[in-house]
Short mmCIF file of C-alpha atoms in Angstrom, two decimals:
data_model
loop_
_atom_site.label_atom_id
_atom_site.label_comp_id
_atom_site.label_asym_id
_atom_site.label_seq_id
_atom_site.Cartn_x
_atom_site.Cartn_y
_atom_site.Cartn_z
CA MET A 1055 0.00 0.00 0.00
CA VAL A 1056 2.85 2.40 0.80
CA LEU A 1057 4.44 1.71 -2.57
CA VAL A 1058 1.11 2.27 -4.30
CA ILE A 1059 0.71 5.63 -2.54
CA ILE A 1060 4.24 6.69 -3.52
CA VAL A 1061 3.63 5.76 -7.15
CA ALA A 1062 0.27 7.56 -7.11
CA ILE A 1063 1.91 10.73 -5.75
CA ALA A 1064 4.60 10.54 -8.44
CA VAL A 1065 2.02 10.07 -11.20
CA PHE A 1066 -0.01 13.03 -9.90
CA LEU A 1067 3.04 15.30 -9.78
CA ILE A 1068 4.19 14.31 -13.25
CA ALA A 1069 0.70 14.77 -14.76
CA LYS A 1070 0.36 18.25 -13.23
CA ALA A 1071 3.91 19.30 -14.09
CA ILE A 1072 4.03 18.32 -17.79
CA PRO A 1073 1.81 21.19 -19.12
CA ALA A 1074 3.86 23.80 -17.27
CA LEU A 1075 7.15 22.30 -18.42
CA ARG A 1076 5.91 22.41 -22.02
CA ALA A 1077 5.05 26.11 -21.59
CA ASP A 1078 8.44 26.93 -20.06
CA LYS A 1079 10.62 28.89 -22.49
CA ALA A 1080 13.75 28.58 -20.31
CA ASN A 1081 15.83 25.63 -19.24
CA PHE A 1082 14.04 24.20 -16.22
CA LEU A 1083 17.21 22.73 -14.72
CA THR A 1084 19.62 25.66 -15.21
CA TYR A 1085 17.49 28.84 -15.26
CA GLN A 1086 17.70 30.75 -11.97
CA GLN A 1087 14.68 33.09 -12.07
CA TRP A 1088 10.99 32.38 -11.55
CA PHE A 1089 8.56 34.06 -13.96
CA ALA A 1090 6.09 31.22 -14.27
CA ASP A 1091 3.01 33.41 -14.80
CA SER A 1092 4.59 35.85 -17.26
CA GLN A 1093 4.17 35.75 -21.03
CA PRO A 1094 6.08 33.78 -22.09
CA ALA A 1095 6.59 31.65 -18.98
CA LYS A 1096 10.23 31.35 -17.90
CA PHE A 1097 11.22 29.51 -14.74
CA GLY A 1098 13.89 27.15 -13.46
CA ILE A 1099 14.98 25.37 -10.31
CA ALA A 1100 18.72 26.11 -10.35
CA ALA A 1101 18.58 28.81 -7.65
CA ILE A 1102 15.98 27.21 -5.39
CA ALA A 1103 17.54 23.75 -5.66
CA PHE A 1104 20.89 25.28 -4.74
CA GLY A 1105 19.30 27.11 -1.80
CA THR A 1106 17.63 23.88 -0.65
CA ALA A 1107 20.92 21.99 -0.69
CA LEU A 1108 22.88 24.85 0.94
CA THR A 1109 20.50 25.40 3.86
CA ALA A 1110 20.24 21.65 4.50
CA PHE A 1111 24.04 21.25 4.39
CA ILE A 1112 24.67 24.12 6.82
CA ALA A 1113 21.91 22.89 9.12
CA LEU A 1114 23.50 19.45 9.29
CA LEU A 1115 26.94 21.01 9.74
CA LEU A 1116 25.61 22.80 12.82
CA ALA A 1117 23.33 20.06 14.17
CA VAL A 1118 25.33 16.84 13.76
CA PRO A 1119 28.22 17.60 16.17
CA VAL A 1120 25.79 18.85 18.83
CA ALA A 1121 23.43 15.90 18.31
CA LEU A 1122 26.23 13.33 18.57
CA GLY A 1123 27.61 15.02 21.68
CA ILE A 1124 24.19 14.98 23.34
CA ALA A 1125 23.61 11.36 22.29
CA LEU A 1126 26.94 10.24 23.76
CA CYS A 1127 26.29 12.18 26.95
CA LEU A 1128 22.85 10.62 27.40
CA SER A 1129 24.01 7.09 26.57
CA HIS A 1130 27.38 6.90 28.35
CA TYR A 1131 28.03 9.83 30.67
CA ALA A 1132 24.88 11.16 32.30
CA HIS A 1133 23.18 9.44 35.24
CA LYS A 1134 20.23 7.30 34.15
CA ARG A 1135 17.60 9.58 35.69
CA VAL A 1136 19.23 12.69 34.27
CA ALA A 1137 19.60 11.04 30.87
CA THR A 1138 15.93 10.03 30.87
CA GLY A 1139 14.79 13.57 31.70
CA LEU A 1140 17.09 15.26 29.21
CA GLY A 1141 16.17 12.73 26.52
CA PHE A 1142 12.50 13.53 27.09
CA VAL A 1143 13.20 17.26 26.73
CA ILE A 1144 15.13 16.70 23.51
CA ASP A 1145 12.33 14.54 22.13
CA LEU A 1146 9.83 17.31 22.91
CA LEU A 1147 11.54 19.52 20.32
CA ALA A 1148 10.31 17.14 17.64
CA ALA A 1149 6.71 17.80 18.71
CA VAL A 1150 6.94 21.58 18.23
CA PRO A 1151 5.15 22.62 15.00
CA SER A 1152 7.39 24.05 12.31
CA ILE A 1153 5.41 27.28 12.16
CA VAL A 1154 6.30 27.92 15.81
CA PHE A 1155 9.99 27.56 14.97
CA GLY A 1156 9.51 29.87 12.00
CA LEU A 1157 7.74 32.58 13.97
CA TRP A 1158 10.29 32.32 16.78
CA GLY A 1159 13.14 32.56 14.31
CA ARG A 1160 11.63 35.54 12.48
CA ASP A 1161 10.41 37.58 15.45
CA TYR A 1162 12.87 36.80 18.26
CA PHE A 1163 15.92 34.94 17.00
CA ALA A 1164 16.52 37.26 14.04
CA ALA A 1165 18.04 40.02 16.22
CA PRO A 1166 20.81 37.84 17.74
CA VAL A 1167 21.57 36.45 14.29
CA GLN A 1168 21.84 40.01 12.95
CA ASP A 1169 24.44 40.77 15.62
CA LEU A 1170 26.23 37.51 14.79
CA SER A 1171 26.15 38.35 11.08
CA LYS A 1172 27.71 41.76 11.69
CA TRP A 1173 30.39 40.19 13.90
CA LEU A 1174 31.18 37.57 11.28
CA HIS A 1175 31.44 40.21 8.57
CA ASP A 1176 33.68 42.46 10.68
CA ASN A 1177 36.03 39.66 11.73
CA VAL A 1178 36.04 37.10 8.92
CA GLY A 1179 34.50 39.13 6.12
CA TRP A 1180 37.40 38.19 3.87
CA LEU A 1181 35.65 34.85 3.40
CA PRO A 1182 33.12 35.09 0.54
CA ILE A 1183 30.39 33.40 2.58
CA PHE A 1184 30.59 36.23 5.16
CA GLY A 1185 31.31 39.04 2.73
CA SER A 1186 27.88 40.70 2.76
CA ASN A 1187 27.73 44.01 4.61
CA GLY A 1188 23.96 43.95 5.05
CA PRO A 1189 21.18 44.62 5.42
CA TYR A 1190 21.00 41.73 7.85
CA GLY A 1191 17.71 40.02 8.58
CA LYS A 1192 16.23 37.08 6.74
CA SER A 1193 19.18 35.09 5.47
CA ILE A 1194 20.57 31.63 4.78
CA LEU A 1195 22.32 31.76 8.16
CA LEU A 1196 19.10 32.45 10.09
CA GLY A 1197 17.16 29.77 8.22
CA SER A 1198 19.94 27.22 8.62
CA ILE A 1199 20.23 27.76 12.39
CA VAL A 1200 16.47 27.37 12.85
CA LEU A 1201 16.55 24.29 10.63
CA ALA A 1202 19.45 22.85 12.64
CA ILE A 1203 17.39 23.13 15.83
CA MET A 1204 14.51 21.37 14.11
CA VAL A 1205 16.53 18.36 12.92
CA LEU A 1206 18.47 18.09 16.18
CA PRO A 1207 15.91 15.81 17.97
CA ILE A 1208 15.80 13.32 15.10
CA ILE A 1209 19.54 12.85 14.87
CA THR A 1210 19.96 12.86 18.66
CA SER A 1211 17.27 10.27 19.37
CA LEU A 1212 18.36 7.82 16.70
CA SER A 1213 22.06 8.19 17.51
CA ARG A 1214 21.36 7.69 21.22
CA GLU A 1215 19.55 4.41 20.54
CA VAL A 1216 22.35 3.27 18.24
CA PHE A 1217 25.02 4.00 20.86
CA ARG A 1218 23.02 2.13 23.49
CA GLN A 1219 23.03 -0.99 21.32
CA THR A 1220 26.80 -1.32 21.45
CA PRO A 1221 27.56 -4.78 22.89
CA VAL A 1222 28.62 -4.52 26.53
CA PRO A 1223 31.48 -7.06 26.07
CA ASN A 1224 33.02 -4.74 23.47
CA GLU A 1225 33.00 -1.83 25.91
CA GLU A 1226 34.26 -3.95 28.81
CA ALA A 1227 37.07 -5.38 26.66
CA ALA A 1228 38.28 -1.89 25.75
CA LEU A 1229 38.20 -0.79 29.40
CA ALA A 1230 39.97 -3.98 30.49
CA LEU A 1231 42.81 -3.19 28.11
CA GLY A 1232 43.36 0.11 29.91
CA ALA A 1233 41.37 2.47 27.68
CA THR A 1234 39.86 5.59 29.18
CA LYS A 1235 36.14 6.14 28.78
CA TRP A 1236 36.62 8.39 25.78
CA GLU A 1237 39.06 5.92 24.21
CA MET A 1238 36.51 3.18 24.77
CA ILE A 1239 33.85 5.28 23.04
CA ARG A 1240 36.20 6.11 20.19
CA THR A 1241 37.32 2.51 19.61
CA ALA A 1242 34.18 0.50 20.52
CA VAL A 1243 31.05 2.67 20.45
CA LEU A 1244 31.59 4.97 17.47
CA PRO A 1245 32.77 2.29 14.99
CA TYR A 1246 29.89 0.00 15.95
CA GLY A 1247 27.32 2.79 15.62
CA ARG A 1248 28.71 4.44 12.48
CA PRO A 1249 26.12 3.01 10.02
CA GLY A 1250 23.28 3.96 12.37
CA VAL A 1251 24.66 7.46 12.80
CA ILE A 1252 24.92 7.86 9.04
CA ALA A 1253 21.32 6.70 8.68
CA SER A 1254 20.13 9.15 11.34
CA VAL A 1255 21.98 12.01 9.65
CA MET A 1256 20.41 11.15 6.31
CA LEU A 1257 16.95 10.99 7.85
CA GLY A 1258 17.64 14.42 9.34
CA LEU A 1259 18.72 15.54 5.88
CA GLY A 1260 15.42 14.35 4.48
CA ARG A 1261 13.60 16.47 7.07
CA ALA A 1262 15.80 19.46 6.30
CA LEU A 1263 15.25 19.23 2.55
CA GLY A 1264 11.47 19.16 2.88
CA GLU A 1265 10.99 21.82 5.55
CA THR A 1266 8.59 24.52 4.38
CA ILE A 1267 6.99 26.99 6.75
CA ALA A 1268 9.97 27.68 9.01
CA LEU A 1269 12.18 28.48 6.02
CA ALA A 1270 9.44 30.48 4.32
CA LEU A 1271 9.42 32.76 7.38
CA THR A 1272 13.19 33.04 7.86
CA LEU A 1273 14.63 33.07 4.32
CA GLY A 1274 14.52 35.79 1.72
CA SER A 1275 13.01 35.38 -1.73
CA VAL A 1276 16.03 36.17 -3.90
CA TYR A 1277 16.68 33.78 -6.78
CA ALA A 1278 20.44 33.53 -7.11
CA VAL A 1279 23.16 30.91 -6.93
CA ASN A 1280 25.74 32.23 -4.47
CA PHE A 1281 27.30 31.25 -1.18
CA ASP A 1282 26.40 34.46 0.68
CA LEU A 1283 25.11 33.37 4.10
CA LEU A 1284 24.51 36.79 5.63
CA GLY A 1285 22.68 38.81 2.98
CA PRO A 1286 18.95 38.89 2.28
CA GLY A 1287 19.15 36.15 -0.33
CA GLY A 1288 18.35 32.51 -0.50
CA ASN A 1289 15.28 30.48 -1.26
CA THR A 1290 14.33 26.82 -1.25
CA ILE A 1291 11.97 24.66 -3.26
CA ALA A 1292 9.56 24.09 -0.38
CA ALA A 1293 9.59 27.73 0.76
CA ASN A 1294 9.04 28.91 -2.81
CA ILE A 1295 5.99 26.67 -3.12
CA ALA A 1296 4.55 27.93 0.16
CA ASN A 1297 5.08 31.59 -0.74
CA ARG A 1298 3.83 31.49 -4.33
CA PHE A 1299 1.20 28.77 -4.65
CA GLY A 1300 -1.74 30.84 -3.41
CA GLU A 1301 -1.31 33.60 -5.98
CA ALA A 1302 -0.06 31.48 -8.89
CA GLY A 1303 -2.03 30.91 -12.06
CA ASP A 1304 -2.47 27.63 -13.88
CA VAL A 1305 1.01 27.62 -15.38
CA GLY A 1306 2.48 28.93 -12.14
CA GLN A 1307 0.90 26.18 -10.08
CA GLY A 1308 2.10 23.59 -12.57
CA ALA A 1309 5.60 25.04 -12.36
CA LEU A 1310 5.54 24.84 -8.56
CA ILE A 1311 4.32 21.25 -8.76
CA ALA A 1312 7.19 20.52 -11.14
CA SER A 1313 9.64 21.87 -8.58
CA GLY A 1314 7.87 19.79 -5.96
CA LEU A 1315 8.43 16.74 -8.15
CA VAL A 1316 12.17 17.43 -8.06
CA LEU A 1317 12.06 17.78 -4.27
CA PHE A 1318 10.02 14.58 -4.02
CA ALA A 1319 12.66 12.72 -6.01
CA ILE A 1320 15.50 14.12 -3.91
CA THR A 1321 13.90 13.26 -0.57
CA LEU A 1322 12.91 9.82 -1.85
CA VAL A 1323 16.51 9.07 -2.80
CA VAL A 1324 17.77 10.34 0.56
CA ASN A 1325 15.31 8.23 2.56
CA MET A 1326 15.89 5.13 0.46
CA THR A 1327 19.62 5.52 1.00
CA ALA A 1328 19.07 5.81 4.74
CA ARG A 1329 16.90 2.70 4.77
CA ALA A 1330 19.52 0.81 2.78
CA ILE A 1331 22.17 1.72 5.35
CA VAL A 1332 19.92 0.57 8.20
CA PHE A 1333 19.20 -2.70 6.38
CA ARG A 1334 22.89 -3.34 5.83
CA ARG A 1335 23.48 -2.71 9.53
CA ARG A 1336 20.74 -5.19 10.44
CA GLU A 1337 22.39 -7.83 8.24
CA PHE A 1338 25.72 -7.16 9.94
CA VAL A 1339 24.23 -7.58 13.40
CA GLY A 1340 22.47 -10.79 12.35
CA SER A 1341 25.65 -12.31 10.92
CA ALA A 1342 27.64 -11.30 14.01
CA ALA A 1343 25.12 -13.00 16.27
#
């Protein structure tokens, strides 16, 4: 039934996207602007696909080290009662609606990020990614930080469970050989849990790629391919759909559905890759037993 639903969604997206793609007078894969309702229609996904990948990459770059540190603390360092309470708090972040994160990021978190953006420009502005001198507000940096907070519970929870599944004899053997606790984690826990960690990161990536409302509220609406993290640029496929679908015409809606088809394919590949890694890990555990 799940496979039937996936195929049905794909067929629907393709059927709705084909008329708009036929009306497109630009290259859909390389054109950076979005004039889907103009005459003639010209639109492409180059800029929004790039923005989708960039925000997701930066979000994972920020979230993964923190998530792994929290997971190791909860599984091997913190007292059981403390770990249970902190784990519950972390899991609660996953229950917060994305619109709440978006409103919080836009109305309250934007000011600290503006100060951070100015500091980054003043101190490391020689790097192209921090070269913008303003105006600071909605930006790739703000959206990526909010997105990192949103994917943090997923990566943390899955990594924590993976680390807890490390065989106790492996840990005891490392300690018996004179390893410190960190050396035991580095030599016994992390290698054993590496496939599971990779799978959790890729599931977090799938969430980051498809996030809509939070990024629609914290990103700009500039269509450009550049690595500027501080300026008012940046857009993603999902945020573009949320911002434009209500006012789009027939061709415009078809164009947005076509971009959604690309996002559907990307997230499907990411999740299938994650499932493949988990399946390979299950085979490894079964053969080891």
